[in-house]
Amino acid sequence: MRIPLDYYRILGVPLQATAEQLQQAHRDRTMQLPRREYSETAIGSRKSLLDRAYSILSNPEAKTAYDQKTFHALPGQAQEEKQIQETLPSLELEDPHILGALLILLELGEYELVLNLGQEHLENLASETETGSQLNAIPQLSRADIVLTVALSGLELGREQWQQGTYEQAALSLEKGEKLLLKEGVFPGLRGELQGDLYKLRPYRILELLSQNANDALAHRHGIQMLRDMLEERGGLDGTGDDRSGLSIDDFLRFIQQLRSYLTSLEQQTLFETEAQRPSAVATYLAVYALLVRGFAYKQPALINRAKRMLMRLGSRQDVHLEQAVCSLLLGQTEEASQALDLSREYEQLAFIRENSQGAPDLLPGLCLYSERWLHEEVFPHFQDLAECKQTLKEYFADDQVQAYLEALPLDRSEKNQWSVVESTPERTTMRESAEGGNLKKTEDSQVVPSPSLREGGETQPKRSAARTATLTRSEPTQVGDRPKNSPSQNDSRDRRENQRPVQRRVQSRRGSSKTVGRSIHWGRLALLVAGGLLGLWIFIWLIGQVLGLVGSLFNNTPTLEGEQLQLMLNQPPVEIPEPPAQPTADTGPLTEEKAKTVVETWLSTKAKAFGSSYELDLLSSILVDPALSTQRQRATQDKQDNFYGDYEHQVTINEVTVNRDDANRATVDATVNESVEFYRNGEVDRGASYSEEIRVQYQLIRQEGQWRIQDWSV
């Protein structure tokens, strides 16, 4: 076989090398042994080539003849090394020396050349027949060394391509070496190195396949499938399984954030809805994002309704009330949107919403402005098909299918809201740059949940002008008469109370129509009262007569009673009177671990009843106070409407109890809760939603009327 090598390259010396340089190079190369997996045959073949090169180049006559033959150089004619390399010198080698030549090419970094020549030589060896001769036996014994050299070339070439950023090419090189070792069944340690690099390379390949192959459907699907494989091995987005990529949970979540912009909203919805069934709080939140943006951008409110229901599952662990408010807004459920805003603790966003609702009876104008900006600036950019989407609230609510769906939704607790769209174009304002849309924030049990970001700023909504942003307003204004100028929160509460009493509002709108009417109503009521009094007096006189007649008959004719008579005694009642239930005594002492455990266990047993098949929602107020009470009551009510319930089992361990230094009626309880629940939907087991897990929870307790209650908690 002809190998593209010359004696100068074999020793690693220039054409003008002196005798001392040749001797030093030969000694150094001979002492540098290859990997320990090589056989003595391979090491001997390599040394034989080194000795041959030194013997020729160290002999002046042999060197001159070799230079003239190989480089066409005349005696005394100097050539530049660059010119020598362009001539591509080569050596015709017999089988015993081919292995040594491949090994030297590997040391010189000629990885692709080794792959090609090595594969060719292996094919030649495979085609040879066994003759039993010693000449043919030597190459057959060297087959494993050839395989080792080819596999090492694949490993080094893959790592080189990895550094150059050509990840798919790197994977092909690594796979070529790994498959060869698997086929031959040799060198499992080296095969493990190749596999390890392939696993570490996988996230880079996924990004390359998804980002650089937008028009290549096959490559795109391949990237998504590799991502699914990683998720399966890790046990989900926030799983603790080992996919051998070397990425921690935080690193992997950052990786997911990085690739989201290369996935369409449908791809994200499909992927994260599947992952949410593990269950996974992170996947649930990302699925909510995908459902929300698809529902809004493609005018499919049914998807928004699904997103809202999924958010209610997260409500017990995270403050997602702002997202719930956006969903309720897009579903035309203004009462629920206002309630969600009241429960939210996203103070900066609420400040923006209130500032842009000045002069309005509620916070809906500010919520509309926030929702539209949030979707455009923070959410849409993370979806490949929606990065340039310019959908507005006006276009969404003007769609016939959207209107038909909203009309068919169950009514709010208040009257059904009528919506109209006011067109406007808000000025751009400078708001605080926050974390990237969907930036991941971590809770104490490593449950990582994305939270929406908002840019801070203020813009007062002008009254019904062309510059007003595309917002939704009620078409029938509420008649509230003269109101004192209250704070925005007071106005919100009053407005919602009036929404809950539509009949009363209509009556109030007709007040003060005429003084004459007021007087006629007054005399009519007086006449009615007089007539009623006379009738009552007649009935009273008739009853007195009946009683007197009955008493007289008892004294005149005393009947004889038959049978066993009831024994009545003045000193004891005829039947046993049960003791009244004991009232709970006020707890004025400090909160101990034993008391804290009782409070937490009471909540968990109440949870099992409220969210179980009996839906005992009234029990929630016996252990919870707002904001936890409102959140859990809303969630339980929704579960009851969906015919969704769970069979809960709990175990509690109290880790620490901390009483507030400034207020002895407030405390924090750190607990470990083992929660197992089997969910049922319409009477059938929902295995996708069921789970069994151990979580670390911090409960916020408050003492009210001498009893400890749970006010809130965080996981």
XYZ file of C-alpha atoms in Angstrom, residues 59-707:
649
model
C 23.934 8.210 5.517
C 24.931 11.107 3.177
C 25.001 8.980 0.026
C 21.690 7.249 0.793
C 20.137 10.605 1.754
C 21.193 12.218 -1.540
C 19.788 9.342 -3.551
C 16.559 9.435 -1.566
C 16.123 13.198 -1.992
C 16.732 12.979 -5.742
C 14.286 10.128 -6.149
C 11.600 11.451 -3.847
C 11.793 15.227 -4.382
C 13.570 15.305 -7.778
C 16.340 17.322 -6.170
C 19.774 17.527 -7.857
C 22.927 17.364 -5.707
C 23.568 20.758 -4.140
C 20.110 22.095 -5.116
C 18.217 23.448 -2.120
C 14.446 23.320 -1.908
C 12.144 25.061 0.440
C 10.209 22.862 2.823
C 6.984 24.303 1.450
C 7.893 23.127 -2.030
C 8.734 19.674 -0.678
C 5.335 19.371 1.000
C 3.592 20.290 -2.236
C 5.168 17.362 -4.016
C 3.203 14.952 -1.758
C 5.927 12.335 -1.318
C 4.866 8.813 -0.423
C 6.230 5.404 0.483
C 5.305 2.018 -0.942
C 5.066 -0.207 2.149
C 4.501 -3.892 2.706
C 1.959 -5.246 5.176
C 4.312 -5.459 8.191
C 5.048 -1.707 7.934
C 1.523 -0.451 7.097
C 0.456 -0.615 10.731
C 3.471 1.430 11.843
C 2.837 4.012 9.117
C -0.816 4.451 10.190
C 0.273 4.848 13.767
C 2.776 7.571 12.797
C 0.127 9.365 10.687
C -2.137 9.308 13.773
C 0.643 10.961 15.815
C 1.021 13.615 13.090
C -2.698 14.512 13.334
C -3.671 13.117 9.915
C -6.943 11.777 11.344
C -9.067 11.764 8.190
C -6.251 10.128 6.239
C -5.943 7.396 8.875
C -9.711 6.788 8.777
C -9.704 6.317 5.009
C -6.525 4.237 4.774
C -7.394 2.173 7.819
C -10.845 1.286 6.515
C -9.325 0.333 3.158
C -6.714 -1.874 4.806
C -9.347 -3.590 6.975
C -11.369 -4.398 3.884
C -8.278 -5.867 2.257
C -7.610 -8.012 5.301
C -11.185 -9.228 5.347
C -10.958 -10.334 1.701
C -7.822 -12.385 2.253
C -8.117 -16.103 2.774
C -6.295 -17.968 5.459
C -3.420 -19.927 3.875
C -1.698 -20.829 7.075
C 1.510 -19.156 5.953
C 3.472 -16.970 8.370
C 3.391 -14.042 5.911
C -0.393 -13.901 5.897
C -0.694 -14.633 9.607
C 1.083 -11.439 10.684
C -1.482 -9.000 9.099
C -4.366 -10.975 10.554
C -2.861 -10.686 14.027
C -2.537 -6.921 13.488
C -6.219 -6.411 12.706
C -7.031 -5.306 16.259
C -4.239 -2.704 16.118
C -5.634 -1.326 12.852
C -9.093 -1.120 14.444
C -7.610 0.670 17.447
C -5.812 3.204 15.216
C -8.948 3.924 13.176
C -11.085 4.328 16.340
C -8.550 6.703 17.892
C -8.566 8.755 14.697
C -12.345 9.023 14.941
C -12.053 10.140 18.575
C -9.435 12.822 17.896
C -11.101 14.045 14.693
C -14.445 14.327 16.496
C -12.913 16.390 19.265
C -11.184 18.624 16.736
C -14.443 19.215 14.832
C -16.229 19.828 18.129
C -13.796 22.662 18.888
C -14.410 24.066 15.407
C -18.181 24.159 16.028
C -19.171 21.562 13.408
C -21.097 19.403 15.835
C -22.855 17.036 13.445
C -19.586 16.294 11.646
C -17.970 15.675 15.024
C -20.732 13.233 15.915
C -20.273 11.354 12.611
C -16.552 10.933 13.287
C -17.137 9.730 16.838
C -19.890 7.365 15.740
C -17.659 5.887 13.046
C -15.056 4.895 15.633
C -17.653 3.710 18.155
C -19.481 1.518 15.629
C -16.232 -0.052 14.454
C -15.278 -1.038 18.018
C -18.765 -2.377 18.653
C -18.633 -4.458 15.471
C -15.209 -5.902 16.274
C -16.009 -6.363 19.977
C -12.681 -4.968 21.171
C -11.357 -2.179 23.420
C -14.461 -1.474 25.586
C -12.597 1.280 27.460
C -12.016 3.272 24.289
C -15.603 2.670 23.211
C -16.675 4.195 26.535
C -14.616 7.320 25.740
C -16.288 7.651 22.362
C -19.750 7.186 23.853
C -18.991 9.691 26.607
C -18.051 12.336 24.051
C -21.185 11.589 22.035
C -23.367 12.134 25.114
C -21.601 15.402 25.982
C -21.897 16.524 22.364
C -25.647 15.882 22.192
C -26.869 19.303 23.476
C -24.635 21.057 20.923
C -25.975 18.853 18.141
C -29.561 19.612 19.141
C -28.932 23.349 18.997
C -27.204 23.011 15.622
C -29.980 20.858 14.161
C -32.735 23.187 15.372
C -31.041 26.525 14.668
C -29.306 25.884 11.343
C -31.822 23.590 9.710
C -35.064 25.570 9.830
C -35.912 24.483 6.285
C -34.711 20.911 6.719
C -37.679 19.069 8.217
C -35.771 15.822 8.639
C -32.907 17.450 10.543
C -35.390 19.445 12.657
C -37.280 16.289 13.639
C -33.996 14.572 14.419
C -33.053 17.378 16.795
C -36.414 17.199 18.590
C -36.124 13.421 18.940
C -32.664 13.769 20.469
C -34.118 16.298 22.918
C -36.868 13.832 23.856
C -34.218 11.162 24.448
C -32.365 13.482 26.816
C -35.572 14.307 28.684
C -36.407 10.636 29.044
C -32.979 9.854 30.454
C -33.053 12.820 32.841
C -36.582 12.081 34.004
C -37.965 15.404 32.817
C -36.942 19.044 32.625
C -36.133 19.214 36.319
C -35.406 15.511 36.752
C -32.365 14.113 38.518
C -31.607 11.296 36.071
C -28.213 11.064 34.333
C -28.202 11.692 30.598
C -24.360 11.761 30.712
C -24.264 15.233 29.190
C -22.617 16.693 32.281
C -25.336 19.358 32.584
C -26.724 20.144 36.035
C -30.415 20.930 36.476
C -29.739 24.670 36.182
C -27.488 24.179 33.140
C -30.097 22.029 31.436
C -32.855 24.575 32.077
C -30.673 27.298 30.569
C -30.142 25.002 27.601
C -33.921 24.605 27.223
C -34.317 28.382 27.335
C -31.665 28.731 24.641
C -33.353 26.394 22.190
C -36.974 27.512 22.742
C -36.691 30.275 20.154
C -35.944 27.616 17.513
C -39.155 25.684 18.239
C -42.624 26.624 17.033
C -45.465 27.215 19.456
C -47.064 23.903 18.428
C -43.810 22.006 18.945
C -43.411 23.557 22.398
C -47.020 22.848 23.310
C -46.691 19.190 22.309
C -43.343 18.759 24.039
C -44.101 20.513 27.325
C -47.639 19.182 27.733
C -46.181 15.689 27.536
C -43.462 16.547 30.037
C -45.978 18.161 32.403
C -47.555 14.733 32.980
C -44.464 13.403 34.840
C -45.451 15.730 36.715
C -43.134 18.709 36.286
C -43.853 22.243 37.473
C -41.367 23.678 34.975
C -42.903 21.816 32.046
C -46.390 22.802 33.183
C -45.449 26.463 33.170
C -43.814 26.258 29.736
C -46.866 24.402 28.419
C -49.028 27.243 29.757
C -46.915 29.734 27.808
C -47.280 27.733 24.597
C -51.047 27.315 25.013
C -51.506 30.979 25.893
C -49.578 32.373 22.938
C -51.132 29.940 20.456
C -54.596 30.732 21.746
C -54.008 34.470 21.414
C -51.987 34.561 18.175
C -54.152 32.046 16.301
C -57.442 33.150 17.900
C -58.139 29.848 19.664
C -59.482 30.768 23.125
C -60.027 27.088 23.955
C -56.239 26.794 24.281
C -56.213 29.763 26.667
C -58.854 28.038 28.750
C -56.592 24.973 28.955
C -53.687 27.186 29.993
C -55.808 28.733 32.730
C -56.742 25.329 34.110
C -53.100 24.245 34.167
C -52.169 27.420 36.044
C -54.588 26.495 38.788
C -52.484 23.379 39.399
C -49.463 25.609 39.980
C -51.303 28.057 42.212
C -50.604 26.073 45.381
C -46.831 26.394 44.864
C -46.164 29.555 42.913
C -47.578 33.037 42.617
C -49.034 32.739 39.113
C -51.980 35.062 39.723
C -50.746 37.589 37.170
C -50.725 34.927 34.459
C -54.183 33.824 35.615
C -55.362 37.404 35.264
C -54.083 37.542 31.661
C -55.860 34.274 30.821
C -59.099 35.441 32.416
C -58.866 38.721 30.537
C -58.493 36.927 27.201
C -61.501 34.777 28.108
C -63.598 37.856 28.903
C -63.833 36.880 32.595
C -63.262 40.278 34.151
C -64.342 39.351 37.665
C -61.840 36.508 37.841
C -59.145 38.725 36.333
C -59.692 41.334 39.042
C -59.656 38.699 41.795
C -56.389 37.275 40.474
C -54.789 40.726 40.509
C -55.852 41.172 44.138
C -54.011 37.974 45.084
C -50.841 38.670 43.090
C -47.648 39.747 44.812
C -45.875 40.916 41.649
C -45.724 44.445 43.047
C -43.798 46.120 40.230
C -46.173 44.796 37.583
C -49.179 45.744 39.688
C -47.810 49.264 40.067
C -47.589 49.556 36.285
C -51.133 48.226 35.886
C -52.532 50.633 38.506
C -50.705 53.590 37.020
C -52.228 52.868 33.641
C -55.719 52.409 35.100
C -55.997 55.868 36.657
C -59.433 57.335 36.182
C -61.011 53.933 35.483
C -63.376 52.121 37.879
C -61.099 49.040 37.898
C -57.663 47.809 36.794
C -58.736 46.408 33.435
C -57.256 49.181 31.231
C -53.841 48.705 32.817
C -54.139 44.925 32.636
C -54.953 45.150 28.921
C -51.920 47.327 28.266
C -49.659 45.090 30.349
C -50.941 41.896 28.690
C -50.422 43.132 25.137
C -46.925 44.466 25.838
C -45.904 41.402 27.799
C -46.976 39.071 25.008
C -45.262 41.104 22.282
C -42.013 41.918 24.069
C -41.407 39.056 26.465
C -43.280 35.991 25.229
C -43.586 35.938 21.429
C -39.786 36.139 20.835
C -39.417 32.661 22.347
C -41.450 30.982 19.603
C -40.073 30.519 16.112
C -43.414 31.056 14.367
C -44.451 34.052 16.480
C -41.251 36.088 16.780
C -42.649 38.666 14.349
C -46.300 38.341 15.395
C -48.132 41.675 15.761
C -51.477 40.333 17.015
C -53.463 42.892 19.052
C -56.267 42.589 21.567
C -58.519 44.406 19.137
C -57.964 41.823 16.400
C -58.345 38.970 18.866
C -61.687 40.071 20.323
C -63.024 41.147 16.929
C -62.737 37.597 15.578
C -66.117 35.869 15.123
C -64.911 32.496 16.383
C -63.425 34.073 19.497
C -66.672 35.898 20.205
C -68.694 32.719 19.707
C -66.478 30.775 22.121
C -66.584 33.475 24.794
C -70.363 33.693 24.475
C -70.594 29.956 25.151
C -68.405 30.068 28.284
C -70.145 29.811 31.674
C -70.966 33.195 33.159
C -68.819 34.885 35.762
C -70.187 35.130 39.269
C -71.287 38.550 38.163
C -73.330 39.309 35.069
C -71.810 38.392 31.706
C -69.529 41.187 30.575
C -70.085 42.894 27.263
C -66.871 43.935 25.502
C -66.008 46.454 22.844
C -62.633 47.376 21.392
C -61.150 50.871 21.436
C -58.394 51.331 18.869
C -55.261 53.219 19.837
C -51.497 53.244 19.501
C -49.632 53.758 22.792
C -46.395 55.655 22.894
C -43.318 53.584 23.687
C -42.114 54.143 27.236
C -38.894 53.270 28.919
C -39.406 50.323 31.297
C -36.991 48.357 33.413
C -35.072 45.653 31.565
C -35.753 42.490 33.511
C -34.804 38.893 33.010
C -35.407 37.359 29.602
C -39.034 36.387 29.025
C -39.648 33.114 30.811
C -36.437 33.480 32.831
C -36.170 30.631 35.305
C -36.418 31.393 39.016
C -35.785 28.731 41.609
C -37.674 27.751 44.742
C -36.236 26.007 47.754
C -36.825 22.432 46.595
C -35.082 23.051 43.276
C -38.454 23.313 41.582
C -37.623 25.780 38.905
C -40.427 27.793 37.393
C -40.224 30.469 34.716
C -41.742 33.793 35.587
C -42.773 36.524 33.162
C -40.772 39.703 33.180
C -41.973 43.236 32.767
C -40.358 46.473 31.903
C -41.066 49.163 34.439
C -42.486 52.485 33.479
C -45.582 54.561 33.509
C -48.013 55.786 30.951
C -51.361 57.240 31.872
C -54.146 56.152 29.588
C -55.762 59.162 27.876
C -59.551 59.227 27.892
C -61.094 57.813 24.691
C -58.615 59.315 22.251
C -56.959 57.971 19.148
C -53.738 57.642 21.141
C -55.287 55.143 23.545
C -53.909 51.621 23.466
C -56.053 48.770 22.149
C -57.990 47.962 25.337
C -61.297 46.435 26.262
C -64.057 48.421 27.957
C -67.564 47.615 29.112
C -70.175 48.731 26.634
C -72.729 49.400 29.386
C -71.247 51.714 32.041
C -72.194 51.082 35.634
C -74.327 53.784 37.278
C -72.691 54.349 40.631
C -73.837 57.863 41.476
C -71.548 60.287 43.296
C -68.577 58.432 44.773
C -65.874 59.651 47.127
C -62.439 59.638 45.562
C -61.014 56.399 46.888
C -57.768 54.633 46.177
C -57.571 52.306 43.168
C -57.943 49.220 45.356
C -61.074 50.635 47.038
C -62.572 51.485 43.669
C -61.814 47.975 42.448
C -63.544 46.330 45.380
C -66.606 48.574 45.122
C -66.884 48.012 41.383
C -66.756 44.244 41.807
C -69.404 44.364 44.528
C -71.664 46.214 42.137
C -70.941 43.720 39.366
C -72.154 41.004 41.722
C -75.458 42.853 42.211
C -76.634 43.747 38.698
C -80.271 44.052 39.741
C -79.359 46.430 42.535
C -77.330 48.488 40.095
C -80.281 48.867 37.778
C -82.465 49.946 40.697
C -79.868 52.471 41.801
C -79.793 53.965 38.320
C -83.488 54.869 38.628
C -83.253 56.599 42.004
C -84.362 60.206 42.373
C -86.647 60.196 39.324
C -89.524 62.160 41.014
C -90.513 63.428 44.469
C -94.184 62.720 43.695
C -93.415 59.082 43.190
C -91.589 59.050 46.528
C -94.655 60.497 48.352
C -97.120 58.063 46.727
C -94.959 55.150 47.743
C -94.876 56.477 51.347
C -98.743 56.701 51.817
C -99.321 53.344 50.153
C -96.985 51.617 52.559
C -98.689 53.334 55.543
C -102.117 52.045 54.462
C -100.737 48.557 54.063
C -99.269 48.623 57.577
C -102.620 49.692 59.139
C -104.492 46.882 57.369
C -101.947 44.343 58.470
C -102.174 45.484 62.078
C -105.986 45.075 62.221
C -105.758 41.577 60.748
C -103.116 40.582 63.300
C -105.256 41.875 66.208
C -108.247 39.776 65.068
C -106.158 36.621 64.825
C -104.749 37.204 68.325
C -108.238 37.520 69.879
C -109.350 34.304 68.158
C -106.361 32.378 69.480
C -107.071 33.563 73.087
C -110.594 32.193 72.807
C -109.388 28.819 71.603
C -106.905 28.488 74.456
C -109.493 29.382 77.140
C -111.922 26.759 75.757
C -109.258 24.059 75.829
C -108.338 24.818 79.475
C -111.973 24.617 80.540
C -112.451 21.199 78.978
C -109.416 19.845 80.804
C -110.802 20.828 84.255
C -114.328 19.500 83.588
C -113.434 16.090 82.042
C -110.198 14.434 83.176
C -109.622 11.395 80.897
C -108.175 8.124 82.191
C -104.886 7.239 80.486
C -104.283 3.647 79.493
C -101.026 1.674 79.286
C -97.604 2.333 80.796
C -97.183 5.990 81.670
C -94.154 8.160 81.146
C -92.357 8.815 84.448
C -91.575 12.512 84.628
C -89.420 13.900 87.405
C -88.633 17.465 88.250
C -84.971 16.819 89.122
C -83.957 15.184 85.801
C -84.976 15.521 82.111
C -87.118 12.814 80.407
C -84.353 12.167 77.822
C -80.591 12.557 78.057
C -79.473 15.986 76.883
C -76.084 15.868 75.124
C -73.310 18.125 76.309
C -72.712 21.145 74.042
C -69.564 20.833 71.882
C -66.480 22.141 73.609
C -65.315 25.446 72.281
C -61.616 25.521 71.341
C -59.607 27.273 73.953
C -57.572 30.247 72.884
C -53.904 29.393 72.340
C -51.862 32.146 73.881
C -48.621 30.255 74.371
C -45.647 30.011 71.996
C -45.858 27.889 68.863
C -44.062 24.595 69.532
C -43.071 21.933 67.013
C -45.920 19.738 68.288
C -48.479 22.504 67.748
C -47.004 23.302 64.331
C -47.266 19.660 63.287
C -50.916 19.618 64.365
C -51.632 22.721 62.251
C -49.919 21.289 59.168
C -51.578 17.884 59.570
C -54.949 19.586 59.965
C -54.389 21.452 56.699
C -53.346 18.296 54.856
C -56.348 16.307 56.106
C -58.578 19.248 55.149
C -56.938 19.340 51.732
C -57.712 15.642 51.240
C -61.396 16.333 51.960
C -61.697 19.581 49.991
C -59.959 18.168 46.923
C -61.343 14.663 47.345
C -64.487 13.126 45.909
C -66.705 14.796 48.554
C -65.450 18.332 47.718
C -65.846 19.626 51.312
C -64.876 23.179 50.418
C -66.367 24.720 53.576
C -63.644 23.105 55.684
C -60.953 25.267 54.094
C -61.896 28.318 56.172
C -61.258 26.349 59.377
C -57.510 26.167 58.758
C -56.656 28.713 56.017
C -56.811 32.496 55.766
C -56.217 34.718 52.762
C -54.416 34.695 50.448
C -54.153 30.889 50.701
C -57.869 30.525 51.416
C -59.006 32.330 48.262
C -56.502 30.496 46.059
C -57.379 27.023 47.338
C -61.121 27.678 47.313
C -60.933 28.797 43.681
C -58.889 25.750 42.740
C -61.231 23.332 44.553
C -64.268 24.931 42.915
C -62.696 24.500 39.486
C -61.840 20.858 40.243
C -65.441 20.211 41.227
C -66.674 21.711 37.961
C -64.204 19.524 36.044
C -65.176 16.382 38.012
C -61.516 16.098 39.003
C -60.517 14.886 42.464
C -57.694 13.108 44.249
C -57.128 10.420 46.839
C -54.418 11.914 49.109
C -51.979 10.410 51.588
C -49.566 12.526 53.643
C -46.734 12.233 56.116
C -45.243 15.286 57.846
C -41.935 15.993 59.529
C -41.358 19.394 61.152
C -37.824 20.629 60.562
C -37.902 24.035 62.236
C -40.318 26.528 63.796
C -39.413 30.228 63.743
C -41.602 32.772 65.547
C -41.520 36.341 64.262
C -39.466 38.483 66.627
C -41.640 41.542 66.102
C -45.005 39.755 66.173
C -45.558 36.664 68.340
C -48.741 35.935 66.386
C -46.776 35.155 63.221
C -44.464 32.228 62.592
C -42.734 30.253 59.860
C -42.799 26.446 59.878
C -40.274 24.500 57.811
C -41.647 21.014 57.082
C -40.920 17.985 54.923
C -44.102 16.577 53.400
C -44.388 13.180 51.727
C -47.428 13.506 49.494
C -48.927 10.696 47.411
C -52.064 11.309 45.391
C -53.985 9.342 42.805
C -56.127 11.650 40.686
C -59.418 10.783 39.058
C -61.060 12.552 36.142
C -64.708 11.704 35.435
C -64.338 8.660 37.664
C -61.291 7.226 35.871
C -57.722 7.239 37.157
C -55.586 10.014 35.649
C -52.120 8.460 35.886
C -50.494 11.376 34.092
C -51.523 13.762 36.875
C -50.974 11.344 39.797
C -47.687 11.515 41.663
C -45.766 10.588 44.799
C -43.024 12.929 45.948
C -41.232 14.443 48.925
C -41.256 18.225 49.097
C -39.837 20.844 51.461
C -42.423 23.489 52.376
C -42.257 26.726 54.352
C -45.665 27.551 55.854
C -46.520 31.103 56.957
C -48.739 30.875 60.069
C -50.787 33.575 61.777
C -52.722 33.424 65.058
C -56.239 34.806 64.772
C -58.801 34.697 67.592
C -56.483 32.458 69.575
C -56.100 29.827 66.819
